[in-house]
mmCIF file of C-alpha atoms in Angstrom:
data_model
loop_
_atom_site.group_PDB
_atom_site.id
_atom_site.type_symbol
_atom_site.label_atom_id
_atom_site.label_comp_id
_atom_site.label_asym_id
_atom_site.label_seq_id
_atom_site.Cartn_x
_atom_site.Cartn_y
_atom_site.Cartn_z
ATOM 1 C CA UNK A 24 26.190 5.079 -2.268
ATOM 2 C CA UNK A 25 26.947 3.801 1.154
ATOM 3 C CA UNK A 26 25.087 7.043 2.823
ATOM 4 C CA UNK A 27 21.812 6.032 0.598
ATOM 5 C CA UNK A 28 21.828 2.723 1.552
ATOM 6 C CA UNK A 29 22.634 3.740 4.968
ATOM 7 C CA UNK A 30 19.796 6.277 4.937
ATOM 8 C CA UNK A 31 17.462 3.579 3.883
ATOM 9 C CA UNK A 32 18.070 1.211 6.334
ATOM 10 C CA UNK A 33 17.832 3.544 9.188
ATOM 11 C CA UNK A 34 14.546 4.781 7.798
ATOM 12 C CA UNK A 35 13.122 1.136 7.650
ATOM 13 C CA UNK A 36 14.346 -0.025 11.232
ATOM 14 C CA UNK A 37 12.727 2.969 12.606
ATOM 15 C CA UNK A 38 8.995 2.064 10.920
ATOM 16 C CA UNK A 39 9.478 -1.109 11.713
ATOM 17 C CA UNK A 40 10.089 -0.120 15.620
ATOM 18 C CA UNK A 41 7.457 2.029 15.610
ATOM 19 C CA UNK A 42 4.178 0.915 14.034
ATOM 20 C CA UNK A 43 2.183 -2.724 13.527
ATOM 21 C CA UNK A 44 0.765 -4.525 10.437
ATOM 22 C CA UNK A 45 3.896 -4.400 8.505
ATOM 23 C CA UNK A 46 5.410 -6.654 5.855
ATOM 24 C CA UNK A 47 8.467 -7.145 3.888
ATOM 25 C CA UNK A 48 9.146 -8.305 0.258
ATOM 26 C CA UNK A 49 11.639 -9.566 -1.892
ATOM 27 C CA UNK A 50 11.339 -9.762 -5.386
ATOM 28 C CA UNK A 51 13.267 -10.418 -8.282
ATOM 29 C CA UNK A 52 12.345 -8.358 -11.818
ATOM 30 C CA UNK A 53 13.332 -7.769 -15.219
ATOM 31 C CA UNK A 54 13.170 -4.710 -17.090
ATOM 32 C CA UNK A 55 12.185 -5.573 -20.493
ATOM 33 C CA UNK A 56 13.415 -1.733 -22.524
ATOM 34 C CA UNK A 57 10.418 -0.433 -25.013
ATOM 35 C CA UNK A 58 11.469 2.485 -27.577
ATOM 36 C CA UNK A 59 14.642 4.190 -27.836
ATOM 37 C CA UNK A 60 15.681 2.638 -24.585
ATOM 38 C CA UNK A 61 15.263 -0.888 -26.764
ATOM 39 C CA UNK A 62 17.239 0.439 -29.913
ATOM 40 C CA UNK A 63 20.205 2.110 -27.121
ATOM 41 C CA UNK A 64 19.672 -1.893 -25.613
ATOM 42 C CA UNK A 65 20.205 -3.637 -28.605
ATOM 43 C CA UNK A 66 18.250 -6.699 -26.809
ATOM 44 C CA UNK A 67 19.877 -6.374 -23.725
ATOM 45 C CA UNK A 68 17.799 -6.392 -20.144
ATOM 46 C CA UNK A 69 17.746 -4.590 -16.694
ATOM 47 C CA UNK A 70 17.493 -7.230 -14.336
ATOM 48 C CA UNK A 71 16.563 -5.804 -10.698
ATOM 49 C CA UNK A 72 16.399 -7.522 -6.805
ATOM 50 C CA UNK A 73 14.096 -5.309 -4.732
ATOM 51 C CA UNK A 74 13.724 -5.122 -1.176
ATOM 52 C CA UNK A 75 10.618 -3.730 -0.167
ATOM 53 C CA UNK A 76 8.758 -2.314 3.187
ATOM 54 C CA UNK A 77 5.052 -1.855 3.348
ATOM 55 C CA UNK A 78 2.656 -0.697 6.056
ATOM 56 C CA UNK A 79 -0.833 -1.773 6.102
ATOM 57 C CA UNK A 80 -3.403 0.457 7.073
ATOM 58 C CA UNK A 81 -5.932 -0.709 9.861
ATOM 59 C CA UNK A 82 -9.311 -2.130 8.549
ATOM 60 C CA UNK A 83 -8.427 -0.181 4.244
ATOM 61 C CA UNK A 84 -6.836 -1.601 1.452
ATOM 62 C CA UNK A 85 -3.873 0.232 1.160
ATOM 63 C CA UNK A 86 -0.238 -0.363 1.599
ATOM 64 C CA UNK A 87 1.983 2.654 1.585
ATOM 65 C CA UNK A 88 6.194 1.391 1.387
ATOM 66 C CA UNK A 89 9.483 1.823 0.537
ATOM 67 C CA UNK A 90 12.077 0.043 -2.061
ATOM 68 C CA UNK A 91 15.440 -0.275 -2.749
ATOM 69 C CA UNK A 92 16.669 -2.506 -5.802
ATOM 70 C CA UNK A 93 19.814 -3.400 -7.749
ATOM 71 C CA UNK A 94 20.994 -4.609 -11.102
ATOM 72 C CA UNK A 95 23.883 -5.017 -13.007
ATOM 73 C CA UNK A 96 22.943 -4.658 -16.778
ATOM 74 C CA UNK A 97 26.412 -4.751 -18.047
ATOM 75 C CA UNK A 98 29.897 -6.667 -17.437
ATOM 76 C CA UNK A 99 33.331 -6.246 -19.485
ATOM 77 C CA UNK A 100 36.604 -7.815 -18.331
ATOM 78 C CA UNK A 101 39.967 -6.878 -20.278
ATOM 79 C CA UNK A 102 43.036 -9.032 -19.430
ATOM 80 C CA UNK A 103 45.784 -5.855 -20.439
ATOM 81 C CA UNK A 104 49.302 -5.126 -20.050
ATOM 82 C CA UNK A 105 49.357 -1.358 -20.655
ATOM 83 C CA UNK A 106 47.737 0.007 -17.896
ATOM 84 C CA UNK A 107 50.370 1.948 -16.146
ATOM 85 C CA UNK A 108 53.696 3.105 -17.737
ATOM 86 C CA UNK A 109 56.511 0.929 -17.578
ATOM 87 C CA UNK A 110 54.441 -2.014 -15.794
ATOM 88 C CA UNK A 111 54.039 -4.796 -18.651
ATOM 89 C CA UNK A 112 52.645 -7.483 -16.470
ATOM 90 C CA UNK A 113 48.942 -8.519 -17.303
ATOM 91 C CA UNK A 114 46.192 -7.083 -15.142
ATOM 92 C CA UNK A 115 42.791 -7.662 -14.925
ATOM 93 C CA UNK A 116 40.127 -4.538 -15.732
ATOM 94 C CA UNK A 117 36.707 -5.466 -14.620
ATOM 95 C CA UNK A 118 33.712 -2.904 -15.158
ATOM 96 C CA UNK A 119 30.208 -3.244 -13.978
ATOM 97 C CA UNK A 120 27.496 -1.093 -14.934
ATOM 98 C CA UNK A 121 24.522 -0.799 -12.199
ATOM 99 C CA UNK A 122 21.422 0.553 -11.767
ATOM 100 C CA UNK A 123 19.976 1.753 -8.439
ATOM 101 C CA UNK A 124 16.633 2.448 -7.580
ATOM 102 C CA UNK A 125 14.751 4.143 -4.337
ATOM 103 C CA UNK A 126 11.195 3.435 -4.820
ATOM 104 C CA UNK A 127 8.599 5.493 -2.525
ATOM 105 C CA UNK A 128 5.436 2.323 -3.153
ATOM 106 C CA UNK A 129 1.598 3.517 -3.098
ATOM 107 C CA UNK A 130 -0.926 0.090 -3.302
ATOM 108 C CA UNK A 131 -4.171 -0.446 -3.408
ATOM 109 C CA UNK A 132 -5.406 -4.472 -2.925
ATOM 110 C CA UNK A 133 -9.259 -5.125 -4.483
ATOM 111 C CA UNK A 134 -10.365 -7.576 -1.383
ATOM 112 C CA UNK A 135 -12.376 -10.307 -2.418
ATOM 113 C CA UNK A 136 -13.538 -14.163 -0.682
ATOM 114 C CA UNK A 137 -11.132 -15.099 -2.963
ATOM 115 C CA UNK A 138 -7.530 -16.480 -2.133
ATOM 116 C CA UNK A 139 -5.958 -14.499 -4.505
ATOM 117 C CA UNK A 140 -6.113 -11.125 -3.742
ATOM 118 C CA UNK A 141 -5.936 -8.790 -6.987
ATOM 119 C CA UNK A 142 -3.920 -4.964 -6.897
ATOM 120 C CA UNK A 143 -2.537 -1.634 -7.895
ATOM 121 C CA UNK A 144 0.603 -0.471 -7.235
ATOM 122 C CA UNK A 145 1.752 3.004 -8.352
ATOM 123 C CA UNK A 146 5.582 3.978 -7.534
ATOM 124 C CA UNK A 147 7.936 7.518 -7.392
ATOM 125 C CA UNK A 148 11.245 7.836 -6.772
ATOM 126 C CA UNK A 149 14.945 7.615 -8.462
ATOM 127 C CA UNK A 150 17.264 5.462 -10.902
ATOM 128 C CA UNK A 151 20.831 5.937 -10.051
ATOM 129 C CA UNK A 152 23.076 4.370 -13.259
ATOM 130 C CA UNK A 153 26.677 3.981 -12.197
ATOM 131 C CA UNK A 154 29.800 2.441 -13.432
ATOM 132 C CA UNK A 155 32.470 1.498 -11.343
ATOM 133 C CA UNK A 156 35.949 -0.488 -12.541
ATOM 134 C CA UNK A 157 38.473 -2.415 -10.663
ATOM 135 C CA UNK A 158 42.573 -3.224 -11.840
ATOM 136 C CA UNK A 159 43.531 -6.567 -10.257
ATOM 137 C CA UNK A 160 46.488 -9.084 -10.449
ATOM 138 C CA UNK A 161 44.117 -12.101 -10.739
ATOM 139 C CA UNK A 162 40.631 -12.449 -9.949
ATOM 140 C CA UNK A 163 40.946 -12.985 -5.958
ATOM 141 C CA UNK A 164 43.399 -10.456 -5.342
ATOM 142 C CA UNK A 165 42.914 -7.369 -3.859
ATOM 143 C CA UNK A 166 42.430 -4.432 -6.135
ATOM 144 C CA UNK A 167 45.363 -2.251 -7.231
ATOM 145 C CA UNK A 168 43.021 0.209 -7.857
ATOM 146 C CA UNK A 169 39.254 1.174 -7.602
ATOM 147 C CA UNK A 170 37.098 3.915 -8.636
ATOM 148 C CA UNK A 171 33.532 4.985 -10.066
ATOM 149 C CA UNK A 172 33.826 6.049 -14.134
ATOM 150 C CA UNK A 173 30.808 7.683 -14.304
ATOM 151 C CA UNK A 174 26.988 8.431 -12.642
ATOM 152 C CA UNK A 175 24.069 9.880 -13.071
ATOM 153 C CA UNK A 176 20.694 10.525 -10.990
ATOM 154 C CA UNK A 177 17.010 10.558 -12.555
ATOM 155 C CA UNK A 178 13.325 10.795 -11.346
ATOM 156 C CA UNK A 179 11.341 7.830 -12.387
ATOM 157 C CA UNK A 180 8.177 6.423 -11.971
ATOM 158 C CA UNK A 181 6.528 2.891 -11.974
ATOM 159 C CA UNK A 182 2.935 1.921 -11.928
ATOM 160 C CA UNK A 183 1.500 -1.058 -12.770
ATOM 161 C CA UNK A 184 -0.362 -4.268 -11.248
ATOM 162 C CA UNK A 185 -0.464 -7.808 -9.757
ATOM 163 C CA UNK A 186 -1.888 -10.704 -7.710
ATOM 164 C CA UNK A 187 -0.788 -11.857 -4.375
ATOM 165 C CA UNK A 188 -1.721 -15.677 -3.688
ATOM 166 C CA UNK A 189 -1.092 -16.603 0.302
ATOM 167 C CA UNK A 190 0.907 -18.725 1.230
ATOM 168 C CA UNK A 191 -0.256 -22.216 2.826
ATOM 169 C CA UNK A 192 -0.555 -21.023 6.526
ATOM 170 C CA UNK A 193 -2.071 -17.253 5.356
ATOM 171 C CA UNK A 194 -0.559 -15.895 8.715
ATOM 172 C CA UNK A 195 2.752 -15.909 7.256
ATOM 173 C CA UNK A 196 2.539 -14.167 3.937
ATOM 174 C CA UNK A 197 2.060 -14.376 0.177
ATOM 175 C CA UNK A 198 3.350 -14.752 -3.442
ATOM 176 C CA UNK A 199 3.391 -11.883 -5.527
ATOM 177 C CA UNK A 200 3.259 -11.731 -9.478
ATOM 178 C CA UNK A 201 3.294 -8.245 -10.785
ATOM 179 C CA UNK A 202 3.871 -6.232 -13.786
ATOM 180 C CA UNK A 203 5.107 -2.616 -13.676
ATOM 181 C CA UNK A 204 5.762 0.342 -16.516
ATOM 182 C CA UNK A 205 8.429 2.192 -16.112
ATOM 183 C CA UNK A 206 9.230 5.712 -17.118
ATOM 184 C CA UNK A 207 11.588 8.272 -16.621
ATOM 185 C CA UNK A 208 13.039 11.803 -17.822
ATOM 186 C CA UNK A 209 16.348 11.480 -19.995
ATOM 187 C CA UNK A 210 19.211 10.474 -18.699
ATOM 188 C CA UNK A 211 22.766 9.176 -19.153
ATOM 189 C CA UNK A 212 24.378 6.126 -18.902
ATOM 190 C CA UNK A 213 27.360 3.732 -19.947
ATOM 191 C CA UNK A 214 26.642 0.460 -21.567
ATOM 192 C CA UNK A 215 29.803 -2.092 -21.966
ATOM 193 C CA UNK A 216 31.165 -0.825 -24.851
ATOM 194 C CA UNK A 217 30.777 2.638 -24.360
ATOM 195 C CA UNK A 218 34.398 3.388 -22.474
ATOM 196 C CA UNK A 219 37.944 2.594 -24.425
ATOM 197 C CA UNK A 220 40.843 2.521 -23.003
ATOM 198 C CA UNK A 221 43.611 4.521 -25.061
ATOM 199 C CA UNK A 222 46.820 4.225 -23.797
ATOM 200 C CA UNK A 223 49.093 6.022 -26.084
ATOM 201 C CA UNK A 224 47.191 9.104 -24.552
ATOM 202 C CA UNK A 225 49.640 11.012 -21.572
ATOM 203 C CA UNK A 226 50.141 8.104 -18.837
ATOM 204 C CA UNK A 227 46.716 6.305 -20.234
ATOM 205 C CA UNK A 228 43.351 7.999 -20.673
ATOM 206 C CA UNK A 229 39.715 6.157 -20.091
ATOM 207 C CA UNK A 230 37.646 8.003 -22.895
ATOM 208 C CA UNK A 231 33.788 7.505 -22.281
ATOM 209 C CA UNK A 232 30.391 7.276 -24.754
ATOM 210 C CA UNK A 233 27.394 7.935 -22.603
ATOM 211 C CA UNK A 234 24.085 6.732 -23.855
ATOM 212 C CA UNK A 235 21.407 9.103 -23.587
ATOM 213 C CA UNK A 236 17.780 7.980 -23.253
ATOM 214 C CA UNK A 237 14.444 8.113 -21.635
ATOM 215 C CA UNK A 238 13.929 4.892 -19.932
ATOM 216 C CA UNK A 239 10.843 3.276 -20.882
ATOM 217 C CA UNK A 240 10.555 -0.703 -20.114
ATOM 218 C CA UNK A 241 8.076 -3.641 -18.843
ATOM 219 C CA UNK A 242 8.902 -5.493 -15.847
ATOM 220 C CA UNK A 243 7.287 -8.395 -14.598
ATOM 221 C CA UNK A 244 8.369 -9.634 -11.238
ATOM 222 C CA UNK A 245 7.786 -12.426 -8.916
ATOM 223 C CA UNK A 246 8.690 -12.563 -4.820
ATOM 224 C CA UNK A 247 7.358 -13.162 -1.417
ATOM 225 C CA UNK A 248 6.083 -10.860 1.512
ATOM 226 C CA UNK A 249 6.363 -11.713 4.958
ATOM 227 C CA UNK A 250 3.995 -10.538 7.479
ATOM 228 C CA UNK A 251 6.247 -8.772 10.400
ATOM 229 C CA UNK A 252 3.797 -8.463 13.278
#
């Protein structure tokens, strides 16, 4: 994951190096699940921070970009003393589920007198849902061990709209509010309670219940853009 993130950033320091009229968001969404995806749920949420590059297009109303955002939908912590043979002290297994998505952003903004500025936004790309664990002694040690449990890749789609409202000196940038669908092909995934732990198995044995499930959810979203040039 270090390459993609990597990738990305090289990818935005070039545009930015490169070409005017660019801006950059933050945002910070929630991904309400509608379907299966809300039955697989069982009321639980995919909350998401975005960072976002877009490039303005002389004298037309359309922003092209770029995305990346994060989420963790999903946190377990076991306090166990079986996790390696013949070692009975008690350890500390913490598991996080994430979600990672590369967002390639299309916009179009309907210009009016107005302040607030109405607009499309239609988005392709990539969810990435990975779970990684860590063994500690105590919860500011460093780990005794580290690894991913399981991943998988999908392409996914977004479209949706919003309203930006400028800030006080318009020179700098604007509030956005924005709702997006979201939609992708199947794909699998680990919720919280989807991996056990047996230990009576050889020297201990993580056993895993992926989820399987288009995902299908609302997300409203607030955040700011700042005008770079």
């Amino acid at each position: 994951m270090k390459q993609i993130l990597f990738i990305a950033i090289f990818f935005l320091s070039t545009f930015i190096s490169n070409a005017q009229y660019f801006s950059s968001g933050i945002q910070a969404n929630v991904g309400v699940p509608l379907g299966d995806l809300k039955e697989v749920m069982n009321g639980s949420v995919f909350p998401e921070y975005n960072l976002s590059l877009y490039y303005r297009f002389p004298n037309k109303p359309i922003d092209v970009g770029f995305g990346v955002g994060y989420g963790k939908y999903g946190t377990e912590v076991e306090k166990r003393t079986d996790l390696y043979p013949g070692f009975t002290d008690e350890l500390r297994l913490r598991r996080n589920n994430n979600l990672l998505t590369l967002m390639g952003i299309f916009r179009y903004n309907f210009e009016s007198e107005k302040q607030i500025v109405p607009f499309f936004e239609a988005q392709i790309g990539a969810n990435y849902f990975y779970t990684r664990y860590k063994i500690r002694e105590s919860r500011f040690e460093e780990p005794i061990e580290d690894g991913m449990d399981f991943d998988d890749w999908v392409l996914a789609y977004r479209f949706g709209g919003g309203l930006k409202i400028p800030f006080k000196d318009r020179e700098l940038g604007h509030f956005e509010f924005k709702v997006l669908y979201h939609d992708s092909s199947p794909v699998e995934f680990l919720r919280k309670q989807d991996t056990e732990y047996r230990p009576d198995q050889g020297t201990g044995e993580f056993v895993y219940s992926p989820q399987r499930s288009t995902i299908n959810m609302i997300q409203p979203g607030i955040g700011l853009v700042f005008f770079l040039d």
